[in-house]
Tab-separated table of N, CA and C in Angstrom:
chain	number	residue	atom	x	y	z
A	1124	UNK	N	166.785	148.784	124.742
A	1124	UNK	CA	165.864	147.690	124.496
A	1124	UNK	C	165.573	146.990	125.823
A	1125	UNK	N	164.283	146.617	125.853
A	1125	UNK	CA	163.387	145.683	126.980
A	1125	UNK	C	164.777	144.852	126.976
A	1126	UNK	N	164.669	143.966	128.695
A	1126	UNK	CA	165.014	142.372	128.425
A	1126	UNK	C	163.917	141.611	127.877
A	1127	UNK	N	164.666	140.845	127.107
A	1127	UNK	CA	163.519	139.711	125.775
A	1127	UNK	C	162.866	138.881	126.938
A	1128	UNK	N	162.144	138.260	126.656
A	1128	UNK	CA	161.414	137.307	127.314
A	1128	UNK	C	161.251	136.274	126.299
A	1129	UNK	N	161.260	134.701	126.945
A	1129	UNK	CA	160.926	133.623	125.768
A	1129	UNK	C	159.472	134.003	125.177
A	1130	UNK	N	158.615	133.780	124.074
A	1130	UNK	CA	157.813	133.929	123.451
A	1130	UNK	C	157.274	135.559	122.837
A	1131	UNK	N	157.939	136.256	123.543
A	1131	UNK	CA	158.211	137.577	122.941
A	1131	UNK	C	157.846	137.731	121.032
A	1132	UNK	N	156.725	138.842	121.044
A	1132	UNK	CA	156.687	139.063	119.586
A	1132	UNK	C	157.365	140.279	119.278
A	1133	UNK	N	158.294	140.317	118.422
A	1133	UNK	CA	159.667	141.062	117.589
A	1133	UNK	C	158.977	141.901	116.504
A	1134	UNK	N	159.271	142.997	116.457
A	1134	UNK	CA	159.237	143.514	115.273
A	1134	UNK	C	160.318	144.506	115.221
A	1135	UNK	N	160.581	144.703	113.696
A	1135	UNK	CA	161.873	145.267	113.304
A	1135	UNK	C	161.321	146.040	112.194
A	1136	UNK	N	162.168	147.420	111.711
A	1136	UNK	CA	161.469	148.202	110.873
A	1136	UNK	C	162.540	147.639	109.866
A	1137	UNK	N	162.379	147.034	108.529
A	1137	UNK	CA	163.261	147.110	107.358
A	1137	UNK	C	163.696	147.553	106.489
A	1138	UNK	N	162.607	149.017	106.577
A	1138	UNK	CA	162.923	150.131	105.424
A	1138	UNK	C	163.365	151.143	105.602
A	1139	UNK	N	163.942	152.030	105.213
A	1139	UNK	CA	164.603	153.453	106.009
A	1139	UNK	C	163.288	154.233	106.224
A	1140	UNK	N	162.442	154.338	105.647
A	1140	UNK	CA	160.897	154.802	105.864
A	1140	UNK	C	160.123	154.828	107.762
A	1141	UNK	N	160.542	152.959	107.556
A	1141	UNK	CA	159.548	152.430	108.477
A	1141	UNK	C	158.412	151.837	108.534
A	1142	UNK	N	158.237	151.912	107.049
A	1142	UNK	CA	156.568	151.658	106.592
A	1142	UNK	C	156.870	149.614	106.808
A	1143	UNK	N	157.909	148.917	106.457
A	1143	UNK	CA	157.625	147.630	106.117
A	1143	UNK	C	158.262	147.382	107.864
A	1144	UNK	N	157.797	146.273	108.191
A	1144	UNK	CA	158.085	145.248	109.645
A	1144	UNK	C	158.274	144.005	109.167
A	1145	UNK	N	159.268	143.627	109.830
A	1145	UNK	CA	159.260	142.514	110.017
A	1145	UNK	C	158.973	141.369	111.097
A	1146	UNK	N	158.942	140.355	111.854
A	1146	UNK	CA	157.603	140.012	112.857
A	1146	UNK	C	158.672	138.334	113.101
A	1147	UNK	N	159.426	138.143	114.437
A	1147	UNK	CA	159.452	137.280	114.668
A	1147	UNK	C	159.062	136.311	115.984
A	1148	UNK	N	159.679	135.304	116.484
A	1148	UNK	CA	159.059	135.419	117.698
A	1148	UNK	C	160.373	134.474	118.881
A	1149	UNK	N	160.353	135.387	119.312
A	1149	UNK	CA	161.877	135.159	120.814
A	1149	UNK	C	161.811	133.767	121.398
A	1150	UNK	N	162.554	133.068	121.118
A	1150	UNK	CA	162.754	131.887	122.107
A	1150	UNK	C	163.533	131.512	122.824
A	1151	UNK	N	164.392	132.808	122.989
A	1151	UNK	CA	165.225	132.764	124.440
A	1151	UNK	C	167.053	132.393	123.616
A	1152	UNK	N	167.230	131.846	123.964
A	1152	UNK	CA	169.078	131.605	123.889
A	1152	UNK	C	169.468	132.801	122.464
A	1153	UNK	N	169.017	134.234	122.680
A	1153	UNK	CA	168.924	135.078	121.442
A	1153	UNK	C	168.672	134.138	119.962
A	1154	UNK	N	167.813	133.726	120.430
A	1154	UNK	CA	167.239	133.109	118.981
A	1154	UNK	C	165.960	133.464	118.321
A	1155	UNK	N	165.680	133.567	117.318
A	1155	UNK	CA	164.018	133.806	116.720
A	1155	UNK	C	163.772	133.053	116.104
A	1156	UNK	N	162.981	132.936	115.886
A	1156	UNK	CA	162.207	132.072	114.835
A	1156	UNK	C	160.830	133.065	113.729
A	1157	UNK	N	161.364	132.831	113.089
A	1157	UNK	CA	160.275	133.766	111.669
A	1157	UNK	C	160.025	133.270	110.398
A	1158	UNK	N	158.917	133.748	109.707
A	1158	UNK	CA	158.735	133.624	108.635
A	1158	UNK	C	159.775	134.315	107.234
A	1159	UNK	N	160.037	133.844	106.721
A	1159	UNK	CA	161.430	134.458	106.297
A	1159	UNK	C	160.933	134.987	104.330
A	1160	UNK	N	161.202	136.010	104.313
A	1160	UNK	CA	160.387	136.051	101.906
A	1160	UNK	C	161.607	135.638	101.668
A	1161	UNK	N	162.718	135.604	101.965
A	1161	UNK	CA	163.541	135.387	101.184
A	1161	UNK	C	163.525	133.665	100.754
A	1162	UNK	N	163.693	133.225	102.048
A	1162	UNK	CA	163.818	131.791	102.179
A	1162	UNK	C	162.378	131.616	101.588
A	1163	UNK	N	161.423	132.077	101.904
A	1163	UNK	CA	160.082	131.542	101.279
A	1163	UNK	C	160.021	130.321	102.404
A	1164	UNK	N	160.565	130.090	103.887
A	1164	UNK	CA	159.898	128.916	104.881
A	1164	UNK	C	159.920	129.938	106.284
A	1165	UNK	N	159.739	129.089	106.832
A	1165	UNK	CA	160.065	129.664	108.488
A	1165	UNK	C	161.080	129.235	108.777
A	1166	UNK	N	162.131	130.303	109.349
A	1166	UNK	CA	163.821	129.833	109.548
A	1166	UNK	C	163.931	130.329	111.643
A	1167	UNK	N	165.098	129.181	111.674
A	1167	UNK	CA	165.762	129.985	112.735
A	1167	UNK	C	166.586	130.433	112.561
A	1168	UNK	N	166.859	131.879	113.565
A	1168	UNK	CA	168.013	132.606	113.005
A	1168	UNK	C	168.492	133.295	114.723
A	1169	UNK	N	169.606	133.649	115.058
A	1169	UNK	CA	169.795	134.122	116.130
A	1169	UNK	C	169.275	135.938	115.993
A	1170	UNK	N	169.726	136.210	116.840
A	1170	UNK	CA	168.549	137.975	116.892
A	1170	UNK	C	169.284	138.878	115.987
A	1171	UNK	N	170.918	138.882	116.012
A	1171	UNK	CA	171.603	139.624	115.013
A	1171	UNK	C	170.876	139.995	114.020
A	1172	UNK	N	171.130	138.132	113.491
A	1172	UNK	CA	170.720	137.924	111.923
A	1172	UNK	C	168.893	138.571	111.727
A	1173	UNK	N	168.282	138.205	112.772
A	1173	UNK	CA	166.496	138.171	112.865
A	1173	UNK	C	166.971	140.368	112.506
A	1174	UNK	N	167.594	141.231	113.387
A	1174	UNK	CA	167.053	142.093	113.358
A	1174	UNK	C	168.061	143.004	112.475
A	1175	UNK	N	168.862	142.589	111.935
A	1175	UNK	CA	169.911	142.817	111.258
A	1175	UNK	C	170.437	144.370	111.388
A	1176	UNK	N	171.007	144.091	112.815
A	1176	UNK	CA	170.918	145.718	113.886
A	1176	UNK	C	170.546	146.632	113.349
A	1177	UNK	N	168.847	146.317	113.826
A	1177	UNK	CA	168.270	147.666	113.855
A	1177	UNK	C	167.389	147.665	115.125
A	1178	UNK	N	166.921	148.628	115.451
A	1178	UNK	CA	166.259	148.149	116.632
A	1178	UNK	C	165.188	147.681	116.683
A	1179	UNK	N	164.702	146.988	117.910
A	1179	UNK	CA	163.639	145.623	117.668
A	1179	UNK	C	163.195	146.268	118.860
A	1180	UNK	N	161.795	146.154	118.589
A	1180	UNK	CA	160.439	146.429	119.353
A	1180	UNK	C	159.589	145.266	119.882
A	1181	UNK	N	159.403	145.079	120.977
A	1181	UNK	CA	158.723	143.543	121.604
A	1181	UNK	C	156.936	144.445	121.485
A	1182	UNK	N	156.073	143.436	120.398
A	1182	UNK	CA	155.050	143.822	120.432
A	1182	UNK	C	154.041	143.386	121.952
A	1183	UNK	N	154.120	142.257	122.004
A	1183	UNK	CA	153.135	141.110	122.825
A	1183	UNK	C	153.881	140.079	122.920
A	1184	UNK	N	153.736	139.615	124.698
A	1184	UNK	CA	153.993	138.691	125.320
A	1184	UNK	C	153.175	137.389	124.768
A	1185	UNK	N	152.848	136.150	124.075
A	1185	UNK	CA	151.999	135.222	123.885
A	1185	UNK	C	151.390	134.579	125.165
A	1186	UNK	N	149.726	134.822	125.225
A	1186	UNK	CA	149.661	134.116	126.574
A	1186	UNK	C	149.803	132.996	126.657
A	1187	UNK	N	150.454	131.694	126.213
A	1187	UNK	CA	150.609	130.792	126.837
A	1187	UNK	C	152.261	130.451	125.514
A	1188	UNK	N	153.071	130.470	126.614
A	1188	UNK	CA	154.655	131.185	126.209
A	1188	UNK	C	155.100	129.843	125.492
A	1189	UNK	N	155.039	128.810	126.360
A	1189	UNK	CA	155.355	127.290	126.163
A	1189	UNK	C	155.048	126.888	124.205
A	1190	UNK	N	153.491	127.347	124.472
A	1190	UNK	CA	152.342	126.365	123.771
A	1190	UNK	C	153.162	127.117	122.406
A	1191	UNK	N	153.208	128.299	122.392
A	1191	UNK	CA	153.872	129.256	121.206
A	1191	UNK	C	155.383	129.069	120.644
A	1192	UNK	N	156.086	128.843	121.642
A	1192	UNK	CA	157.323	128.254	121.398
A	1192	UNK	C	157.418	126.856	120.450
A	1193	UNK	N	156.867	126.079	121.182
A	1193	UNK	CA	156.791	124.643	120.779
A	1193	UNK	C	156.305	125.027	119.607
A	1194	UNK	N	154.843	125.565	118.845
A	1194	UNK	CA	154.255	125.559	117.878
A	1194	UNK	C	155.426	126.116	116.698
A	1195	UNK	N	156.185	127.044	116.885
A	1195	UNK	CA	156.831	128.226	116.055
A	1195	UNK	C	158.018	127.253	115.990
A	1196	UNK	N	158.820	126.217	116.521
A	1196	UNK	CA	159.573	125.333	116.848
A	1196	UNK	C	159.001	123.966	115.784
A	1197	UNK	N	157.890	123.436	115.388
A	1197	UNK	CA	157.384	122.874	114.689
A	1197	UNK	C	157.405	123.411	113.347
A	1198	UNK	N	157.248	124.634	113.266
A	1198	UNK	CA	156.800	125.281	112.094
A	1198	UNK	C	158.201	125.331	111.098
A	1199	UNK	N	159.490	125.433	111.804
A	1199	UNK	CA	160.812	125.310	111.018
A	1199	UNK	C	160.919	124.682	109.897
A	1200	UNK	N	161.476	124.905	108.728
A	1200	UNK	CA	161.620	124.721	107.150
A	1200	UNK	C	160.436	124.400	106.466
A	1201	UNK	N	159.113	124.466	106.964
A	1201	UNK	CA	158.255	124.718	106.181
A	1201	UNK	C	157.765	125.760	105.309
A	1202	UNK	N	157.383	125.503	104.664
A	1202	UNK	CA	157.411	127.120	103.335
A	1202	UNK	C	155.606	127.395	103.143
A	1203	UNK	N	155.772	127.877	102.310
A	1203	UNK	CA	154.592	128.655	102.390
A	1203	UNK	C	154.335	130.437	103.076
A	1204	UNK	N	155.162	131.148	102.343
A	1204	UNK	CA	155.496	132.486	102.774
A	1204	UNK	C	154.389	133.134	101.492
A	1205	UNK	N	153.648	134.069	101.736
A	1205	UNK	CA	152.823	134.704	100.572
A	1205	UNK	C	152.655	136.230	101.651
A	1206	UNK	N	153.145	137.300	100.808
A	1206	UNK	CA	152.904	138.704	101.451
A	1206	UNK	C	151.652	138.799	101.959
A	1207	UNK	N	150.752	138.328	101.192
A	1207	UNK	CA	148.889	139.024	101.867
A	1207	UNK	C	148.409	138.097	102.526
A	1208	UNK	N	148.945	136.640	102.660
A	1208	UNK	CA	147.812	135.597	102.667
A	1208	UNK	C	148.683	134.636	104.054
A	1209	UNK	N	149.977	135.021	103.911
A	1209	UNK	CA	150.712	134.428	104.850
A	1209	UNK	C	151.887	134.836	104.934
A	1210	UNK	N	152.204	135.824	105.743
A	1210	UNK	CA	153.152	136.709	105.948
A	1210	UNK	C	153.973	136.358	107.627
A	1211	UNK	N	154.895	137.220	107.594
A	1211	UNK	CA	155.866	136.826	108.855
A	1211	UNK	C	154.923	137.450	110.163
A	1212	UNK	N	154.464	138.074	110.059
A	1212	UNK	CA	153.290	138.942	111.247
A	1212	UNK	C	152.170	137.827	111.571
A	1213	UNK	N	151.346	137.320	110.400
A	1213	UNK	CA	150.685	136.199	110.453
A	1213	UNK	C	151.382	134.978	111.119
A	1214	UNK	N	152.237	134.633	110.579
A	1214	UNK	CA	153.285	133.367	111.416
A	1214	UNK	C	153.244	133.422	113.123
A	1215	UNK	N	153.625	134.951	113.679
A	1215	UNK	CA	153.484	135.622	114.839
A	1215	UNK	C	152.403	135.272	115.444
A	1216	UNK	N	151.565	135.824	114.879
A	1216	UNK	CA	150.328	135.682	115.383
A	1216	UNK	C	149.387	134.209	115.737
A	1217	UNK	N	149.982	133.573	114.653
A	1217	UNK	CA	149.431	132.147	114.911
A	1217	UNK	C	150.118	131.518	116.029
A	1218	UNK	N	151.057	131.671	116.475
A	1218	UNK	CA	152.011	131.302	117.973
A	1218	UNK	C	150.910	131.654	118.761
C-alpha cells in the first residue's frame, strides 16, 4: 500500500466478489472518516476498523486537502445514509 496522505479517497472491496466498495476519506493520524449503512451517520473510525483488513486502494487526492478535511470533520454523527441517493462514495465525493 501507497503512504496515505491527509485527504486521501479510500476505497475498500467488502465482498469476496469485489463488486461492493466501500469509500472513505484519510485524515491522517490513521483515521477515516465515512459514511457508515450500518450506523446510518457519518462515523470516525481509525483505518483498521474503516478497512477491516482488507486492502485499501487510494482513489483521488482532494484538491483542496484542508477544505475536505474540515468539511468530512463537520459531517460526523450526522445521518442520512440512503444506498442510491446518499451513499459512502457520495459522502467522498462531496469532500
Amino acid at each position: 500500500m501507497e503512504l496515505l496522505q491527509p485527504s486521501d479517497h479510500l476505497v475498500v472491496n467488502v465482498d469476496v466478489l469485489g463488486i461492493t466498495e466501500h469509500h472513505g476519506l484519510y485524515i491522517g493520524n490513521d483515521e477515516v472518516i465515512h459514511l457508515c449503512a450500518h450506523a446510518k451517520q457519518v462515523i470516525l473510525s481509525c483505518l483498521a476498523t474503516f478497512s477491516d483488513d482488507k486492502e485499501i486502494r487510494v482513489k483521488r487526492h482532494a484538491p483542496y486537502p484542508q477544505d475536505a478535511i474540515d468539511y468530512a470533520k463537520q459531517q460526523v454523527g450526522k445521518p442520512g445514509y440512503d444506498v442510491a441517493t446518499n451513499n459512502c462514495e457520495h459522502f467522498v465525493n462531496r469532500c
